[in-house]
Amino acid sequence: MLNRKIVILFSGEGSNLLNIIEKLHNKELEVVAAITNRPDAGGIAKARAHHIPVDIIDHKKYADRESFDRALLKQVRSYAPDLVVLAGFMRILTPVITQNIKAINVHPSLLPLFKGGNAIRESFESSEPTGGISIHWVSNELDGGEIIAQESFQKEAGETLESFTAKIRALEHKLLPETIVQILKAL
Ligand code: GAR
């Protein structure tokens, strides 16, 4: 096992969070905490079931993005992680975070196509023959940091939003853990 610590940020169902925990926690690395901005996030129960500490920092309780980001930064730093992984963390981040933590993000499109929070639907409905995912460094530009890894698949005849989404999740569940391990080994 690598002597490395990660913190995972999430906002929703947490399938990537759970996948990272199941594949890597106490094997390749230690997931020291999971932090969410949504008190109703499905991932909370998934992390707690694996005894991962979960912090809820509700963005609605903060007056602006900077004050939320300051609270998030303080919490992240308290764990002294080697790497922060954004796994479905649906917040626009300010330089308070982006300039002060080493973080990667998984995004459900072939960046630079379809940046933003509606990437799966936009990519599915577009005339592009392929869908895919990207893992990139978090920078000041939303979904614009340097790309670390990408994988794609062909849209098939009869593809539905559900089947398209399932292919994206399957790729994310393969590529994100692989990329995390690769980055931590190189540190
Ligand atoms: C993932 O598909 C991830 O790529 C996407 O949210 C989903 C979270 O699923 N992230 C973004 O769209 C970021 N802009 P999960 O909660 O089941 O891991």
Short mmCIF file of C-alpha atoms and ligand atoms in Angstrom, two decimals:
data_model
loop_
_atom_site.label_atom_id
_atom_site.label_comp_id
_atom_site.label_asym_id
_atom_site.label_seq_id
_atom_site.Cartn_x
_atom_site.Cartn_y
_atom_site.Cartn_z
CA MET A 1 0.00 0.00 0.00
CA LEU A 2 1.14 3.53 -0.82
CA ASN A 3 1.52 5.71 2.26
CA ARG A 4 -0.81 8.32 0.76
CA LYS A 5 -3.97 10.07 1.88
CA ILE A 6 -6.80 11.39 -0.25
CA VAL A 7 -9.92 13.43 0.49
CA ILE A 8 -12.94 12.99 -1.81
CA LEU A 9 -15.43 15.80 -2.51
CA PHE A 10 -18.91 14.84 -3.77
CA SER A 11 -22.44 16.23 -4.13
CA GLY A 12 -24.68 13.41 -5.28
CA GLU A 13 -25.18 9.65 -5.42
CA GLY A 14 -21.51 8.98 -4.86
CA SER A 15 -21.05 6.00 -7.19
CA ASN A 16 -17.50 7.19 -7.90
CA LEU A 17 -16.90 7.80 -4.22
CA LEU A 18 -18.02 4.25 -3.40
CA ASN A 19 -16.01 2.78 -6.26
CA ILE A 20 -12.81 4.50 -5.08
CA ILE A 21 -13.41 3.34 -1.51
CA GLU A 22 -14.07 -0.26 -2.56
CA LYS A 23 -11.14 -0.49 -4.96
CA LEU A 24 -8.47 1.56 -3.21
CA HIS A 25 -9.18 2.27 0.45
CA ASN A 26 -6.78 0.45 2.77
CA LYS A 27 -5.31 -1.26 -0.30
CA GLU A 28 -3.56 1.38 -2.39
CA LEU A 29 -4.16 4.43 -0.17
CA GLU A 30 -6.21 5.83 2.69
CA VAL A 31 -9.42 7.77 2.08
CA VAL A 32 -9.14 10.02 5.13
CA ALA A 33 -12.44 11.86 4.61
CA ALA A 34 -15.29 12.56 2.24
CA ILE A 35 -16.75 16.06 2.16
CA THR A 36 -20.07 17.09 0.63
CA ASN A 37 -21.86 20.39 0.14
CA ARG A 38 -25.28 18.69 0.15
CA PRO A 39 -26.84 17.35 3.36
CA ASP A 40 -29.07 15.03 1.26
CA ALA A 41 -26.29 13.52 -0.87
CA GLY A 42 -26.69 9.79 -1.40
CA GLY A 43 -22.95 9.28 -1.05
CA ILE A 44 -23.03 10.14 2.67
CA ALA A 45 -24.46 6.76 3.67
CA LYS A 46 -22.14 4.93 1.26
CA ALA A 47 -19.02 6.47 2.81
CA ARG A 48 -20.22 6.01 6.39
CA ALA A 49 -21.01 2.35 5.69
CA HIS A 50 -17.27 1.99 5.06
CA HIS A 51 -16.39 3.99 8.20
CA ILE A 52 -15.04 6.93 6.21
CA PRO A 53 -15.54 10.23 8.12
CA VAL A 54 -18.01 12.46 6.27
CA ASP A 55 -18.19 16.23 6.68
CA ILE A 56 -21.21 18.17 5.46
CA ILE A 57 -20.50 21.80 4.59
CA ASP A 58 -23.84 23.10 3.35
CA HIS A 59 -23.16 25.81 0.77
CA LYS A 60 -26.58 27.35 1.45
CA LYS A 61 -25.31 28.48 4.85
CA TYR A 62 -22.63 30.70 3.33
CA ALA A 63 -23.15 34.20 1.97
CA ASP A 64 -20.94 33.80 -1.10
CA ARG A 65 -18.65 31.39 -2.93
CA GLU A 66 -15.48 32.65 -1.23
CA SER A 67 -16.75 32.13 2.30
CA PHE A 68 -17.92 28.60 1.43
CA ASP A 69 -14.56 27.90 -0.18
CA ARG A 70 -12.70 29.19 2.88
CA ALA A 71 -14.64 26.77 5.10
CA LEU A 72 -14.00 23.94 2.64
CA LEU A 73 -10.29 24.75 2.42
CA LYS A 74 -9.93 24.73 6.21
CA GLN A 75 -11.64 21.34 6.44
CA VAL A 76 -9.60 19.83 3.62
CA ARG A 77 -6.34 21.10 5.12
CA SER A 78 -7.21 19.58 8.50
CA TYR A 79 -6.72 16.15 6.89
CA ALA A 80 -3.43 17.05 5.17
CA PRO A 81 -4.21 14.95 2.06
CA ASP A 82 -1.68 14.26 -0.68
CA LEU A 83 -4.45 14.66 -3.26
CA VAL A 84 -8.07 15.86 -3.34
CA VAL A 85 -10.44 14.05 -5.71
CA LEU A 86 -13.58 15.78 -6.98
CA ALA A 87 -16.02 12.97 -7.76
CA GLY A 88 -19.30 14.55 -8.80
CA PHE A 89 -18.67 17.72 -6.78
CA MET A 90 -21.09 20.16 -8.39
CA ARG A 91 -19.72 23.51 -7.25
CA ILE A 92 -17.99 26.29 -9.13
CA LEU A 93 -14.82 26.86 -7.14
CA THR A 94 -12.99 30.14 -6.57
CA PRO A 95 -9.22 30.65 -6.43
CA VAL A 96 -9.52 30.26 -2.63
CA ILE A 97 -9.68 26.53 -3.40
CA THR A 98 -8.18 26.17 -6.85
CA GLN A 99 -4.93 27.93 -5.95
CA ASN A 100 -4.50 26.22 -2.62
CA ILE A 101 -5.17 22.52 -3.08
CA LYS A 102 -3.82 19.85 -5.39
CA ALA A 103 -6.97 18.39 -6.91
CA ILE A 104 -8.27 16.37 -9.84
CA ASN A 105 -11.79 16.27 -11.25
CA VAL A 106 -13.69 13.66 -13.24
CA HIS A 107 -15.92 15.13 -15.93
CA PRO A 108 -18.44 13.18 -18.05
CA SER A 109 -17.46 14.45 -21.50
CA LEU A 110 -14.49 14.65 -23.82
CA LEU A 111 -13.24 18.07 -22.72
CA PRO A 112 -13.02 20.73 -24.02
CA LEU A 113 -16.45 19.70 -25.32
CA PHE A 114 -19.43 20.14 -23.00
CA LYS A 115 -18.03 21.90 -19.96
CA GLY A 116 -20.37 22.61 -17.04
CA GLY A 117 -23.03 20.84 -15.07
CA ASN A 118 -25.13 19.34 -17.88
CA ALA A 119 -22.41 17.54 -19.80
CA ILE A 120 -24.01 14.11 -20.09
CA ARG A 121 -27.27 15.34 -21.60
CA GLU A 122 -25.55 17.85 -23.89
CA SER A 123 -23.10 15.24 -25.09
CA PHE A 124 -25.86 12.65 -25.62
CA GLU A 125 -28.04 15.08 -27.58
CA SER A 126 -25.19 16.43 -29.71
CA SER A 127 -24.26 15.24 -33.20
CA GLU A 128 -20.88 13.96 -31.93
CA PRO A 129 -20.50 10.25 -32.79
CA THR A 130 -18.71 9.54 -29.50
CA GLY A 131 -19.18 10.12 -25.80
CA GLY A 132 -16.49 9.94 -23.17
CA ILE A 133 -14.95 11.12 -19.94
CA SER A 134 -12.04 13.28 -18.87
CA ILE A 135 -9.91 13.48 -15.76
CA HIS A 136 -8.13 16.80 -15.35
CA TRP A 137 -6.26 18.92 -12.86
CA VAL A 138 -8.46 21.46 -11.13
CA SER A 139 -7.53 25.00 -12.14
CA ASN A 140 -9.04 28.48 -11.99
CA GLU A 141 -10.96 27.78 -15.19
CA LEU A 142 -14.12 25.68 -14.81
CA ASP A 143 -13.48 22.23 -16.36
CA GLY A 144 -10.45 23.80 -18.03
CA GLY A 145 -7.39 22.44 -16.23
CA GLU A 146 -4.77 20.27 -17.87
CA ILE A 147 -6.17 16.92 -19.01
CA ILE A 148 -4.60 13.85 -17.41
CA ALA A 149 -6.62 11.04 -19.01
CA GLN A 150 -9.57 10.56 -21.37
CA GLU A 151 -11.54 7.61 -22.71
CA SER A 152 -14.29 7.50 -25.28
CA PHE A 153 -16.91 5.15 -26.75
CA GLN A 154 -19.07 5.12 -29.86
CA LYS A 155 -22.71 6.08 -29.60
CA GLU A 156 -24.77 3.11 -30.77
CA ALA A 157 -28.02 2.92 -32.69
CA GLY A 158 -30.87 3.02 -30.20
CA GLU A 159 -28.69 4.58 -27.51
CA THR A 160 -30.79 6.08 -24.71
CA LEU A 161 -29.77 8.67 -22.14
CA GLU A 162 -29.79 5.83 -19.60
CA SER A 163 -27.51 3.52 -21.60
CA PHE A 164 -25.25 6.46 -22.47
CA THR A 165 -25.01 7.45 -18.79
CA ALA A 166 -24.26 3.86 -17.79
CA LYS A 167 -21.33 3.73 -20.25
CA ILE A 168 -19.97 6.97 -18.82
CA ARG A 169 -20.19 5.70 -15.24
CA ALA A 170 -18.49 2.42 -16.19
CA LEU A 171 -15.60 4.32 -17.80
CA GLU A 172 -15.32 6.63 -14.79
CA HIS A 173 -15.24 3.66 -12.42
CA LYS A 174 -12.34 2.18 -14.38
CA LEU A 175 -10.28 5.27 -15.22
CA LEU A 176 -10.58 7.36 -12.05
CA PRO A 177 -9.04 4.82 -9.62
CA GLU A 178 -6.31 3.99 -12.13
CA THR A 179 -5.45 7.67 -12.52
CA ILE A 180 -5.43 8.33 -8.77
CA VAL A 181 -2.94 5.49 -8.21
CA GLN A 182 -0.78 6.67 -11.09
CA ILE A 183 -0.64 10.22 -9.68
CA LEU A 184 0.11 9.09 -6.13
CA LYS A 185 2.89 6.77 -7.30
CA ALA A 186 4.55 9.70 -9.08
CA LEU A 187 4.45 12.01 -6.03
C1 GAR B 1 -20.20 11.78 -12.58
O1 GAR B 1 -20.66 11.36 -13.83
C2 GAR B 1 -19.21 12.92 -12.74
O2 GAR B 1 -18.45 12.82 -13.91
C3 GAR B 1 -20.15 14.10 -12.82
O3 GAR B 1 -21.11 13.84 -11.83
C4 GAR B 1 -21.34 12.43 -11.77
C5 GAR B 1 -21.37 12.01 -10.32
O4 GAR B 1 -21.82 10.69 -10.19
N1 GAR B 1 -19.44 15.32 -12.59
C6 GAR B 1 -19.71 16.46 -13.23
O5 GAR B 1 -20.62 16.59 -14.04
C7 GAR B 1 -18.81 17.63 -12.87
N2 GAR B 1 -19.06 18.74 -13.70
P1 GAR B 1 -21.63 9.93 -8.79
O6 GAR B 1 -22.16 10.83 -7.69
O7 GAR B 1 -22.48 8.71 -8.92
O8 GAR B 1 -20.17 9.62 -8.63
#
